[in-house]
Amino acid sequence: MKRTILGSVAALALSAGALWAENVAVITPYLAQPGTQAYVEGFQAQAAKSGWTVNVIDTAGDVAAVIARIEDAVTQKVNAIVINVDPAQVAAGLQVAKDAGIPVIGMDAGSDPLLATNVTSNGYAMAAETSVYVANRIGGKGNVVMFVFDAFPPVQARGVIADAVFANHPDIKVLDRVTPDVQDGGIADSRAKMEAILAANPEPGSIAAVWAAWDQPALGALQAIEAAGRQGEGIVITGIDANPQAREAIAAGGNFEASVAQDFAGIGAAAADAAGRVMKGETIKEPVIYVSTVMVTAVNAAQ
Amino acid sequence: MNFRSFSTALRQWGTFLGLLAIVVFFAWRLPETFPTAQNFLNISQQISMLAVAAFTMTIVMVMNDFDLSVGSTASLAGIVAAVLFAAGQPVWVGVTAALAVGVLGGVFNGFLVAYIGILPFIATLGTLTMFSGAAFMISDGKTIFGRDIPTEFAGFARFGIPLDAIGLEGAKLPLMTLAAVVVLLMVWLLLEQTTFGRRLYAIGGNRVAAELAGINTRRLRLMAFGLTGLGAAVAGLMYASRVASANPTQGAGLMLDAIAAVFLGMTMGREGEPRVLATLVGVLILGILDNGLTQMNVDSYVREILIGAIVVSAVAISAFGQRRG
């Protein structure tokens, strides 16, 4: 008898615990990537403050397994699901969650009507930061080489903003709008393209700046300028993303002067805030929530 | 029952008992959510792609061969179909071309193994890289998704046959599950009920003896590899339909899991030979572990270690039993 009472008390405590603690599944195929790890750590830190149980599930690159794990999380009746994967590819799972009334939050996932919201960085804002930096540094005057990639929508958006900023300065001329071949990662071909542009414009001062929509072409352009021995002409280079190689180049104090870093941990924390809001029953109006980015120059590149 | 027959029975049924134990364990720990019709239907759909790859992998493993290239074949098949869809071709053209690529790739493997005489490990390791490279080349390394993938194609993985008639209100038998069942039946008929199948087992038992008995082992091995390639392509198409996209690496995970499933199943064979129904047990073990451990909030990496450990211990127990039995 005593045992049954104890047993039922324990069962009660267990089920009550399950009722009180919010249960959240974070599902991604990309946990091995440094950015994703930072998102997840930011999310966990924020979730720990609220006392949630967080189950981080890495499917090691397998996108179909993300759908399977979303289904399992729905079966398990978690309170919310957070994904870091292209929502279009896991739509089958998102539909299951929607049918079960379980909210799904995107953590830099891309926006989708099946998501409660998506938390990410504002690509337009990042491009505005670096293109305005370029325009200011060259005094609103001179020839600019742009490296863009219009086939990939998030990068295309960056190019549009830089186009507008440079067009707004009557004395800035866009010398070339280059789309590098990115098969090898983008550095090598950008370097080759930049070498050709340098050869075509041999006069010192004929190129005032290189604006790149992401870091790899900026690094390629830097290599080309240094290889041509023209690093002394004051050509200003900017990138976007502030990857470790770019930070190193910026810290070295050469032509590569600035980039913009996404706040990965901040995105994770903001995703946790969003999850908290939807779990309280709020409908988030914005399909995308933007987290501020940080300009990286020689001053803070080493941080 | 004496000790010897008991140990033989335990060896043969051990893996199946393991599966039952896993099911009972999850049903006990997750009484509300695990042993439900909907969850079992979910699992059946989740494992359908692996199941198809593993069932057809069984065909070559019957002859003591194996095929490391099934993952790349699956990726390549998905890419071929998606590239054709993107070029405006109808679904049947993309699907047919993808299946043809699978058969051709498999036959090429069979040719290298049976006619050139390269060990399957090396031959299919080489073609693994070739097919993967081809998938990257055809797709430019990109993921093909969105409007390029026809809704009829992606819809295959979303739809099912309503089960209201048998009392499961609102539940559906997924078409993906149905596809896996059809492949299972076909492979079972082929291996267990035809001369072709019996000859494959004869080759697996003793290739030289099979040859002396007048079996054209080369042609049979070629055909068997072709079928494994076809199955890999089917699995790749199912995967592409499920994620409504194609990526040059997306099938990569299938190969090791398929081989693991066949190995798990082989522990149930009287002589340690692969049987396709036993492969099904292997696939179920892997799929149910994934489903149940996710629901129990077990860390993904712990899950992987556990699955590896189960495969190794099942095979070890079986090997130990066989030596003594």
CSV table of C-alpha atoms in Angstrom, one decimal, chain B residues 59-60 62-64 190-191 195-205 215 220-221 224 227:
chain,number,residue,atom,x,y,z
B,59,ILE,CA,20.5,-8.7,-52.9
B,60,VAL,CA,24.3,-8.2,-53.3
B,62,VAL,CA,23.5,-12.5,-50.3
B,63,MET,CA,26.5,-13.2,-52.6
B,64,ASN,CA,28.9,-11.9,-50.0
B,190,LEU,CA,13.1,-12.5,-56.0
B,191,LEU,CA,15.4,-13.9,-53.3
B,195,THR,CA,15.8,-19.7,-59.2
B,196,PHE,CA,17.6,-16.4,-59.6
B,197,GLY,CA,17.5,-15.9,-55.8
B,198,ARG,CA,18.5,-19.5,-55.0
B,199,ARG,CA,21.5,-19.1,-57.3
B,200,LEU,CA,22.5,-15.9,-55.6
B,201,TYR,CA,22.5,-17.8,-52.3
B,202,ALA,CA,24.5,-20.6,-54.0
B,203,ILE,CA,27.1,-18.0,-55.1
B,204,GLY,CA,27.2,-16.6,-51.5
B,205,GLY,CA,27.6,-20.1,-50.1
B,215,ILE,CA,25.8,-21.2,-62.8
B,220,LEU,CA,24.1,-13.0,-62.0
B,221,ARG,CA,26.5,-10.7,-60.1
B,224,ALA,CA,22.3,-8.2,-58.7
B,227,LEU,CA,19.1,-4.2,-58.9
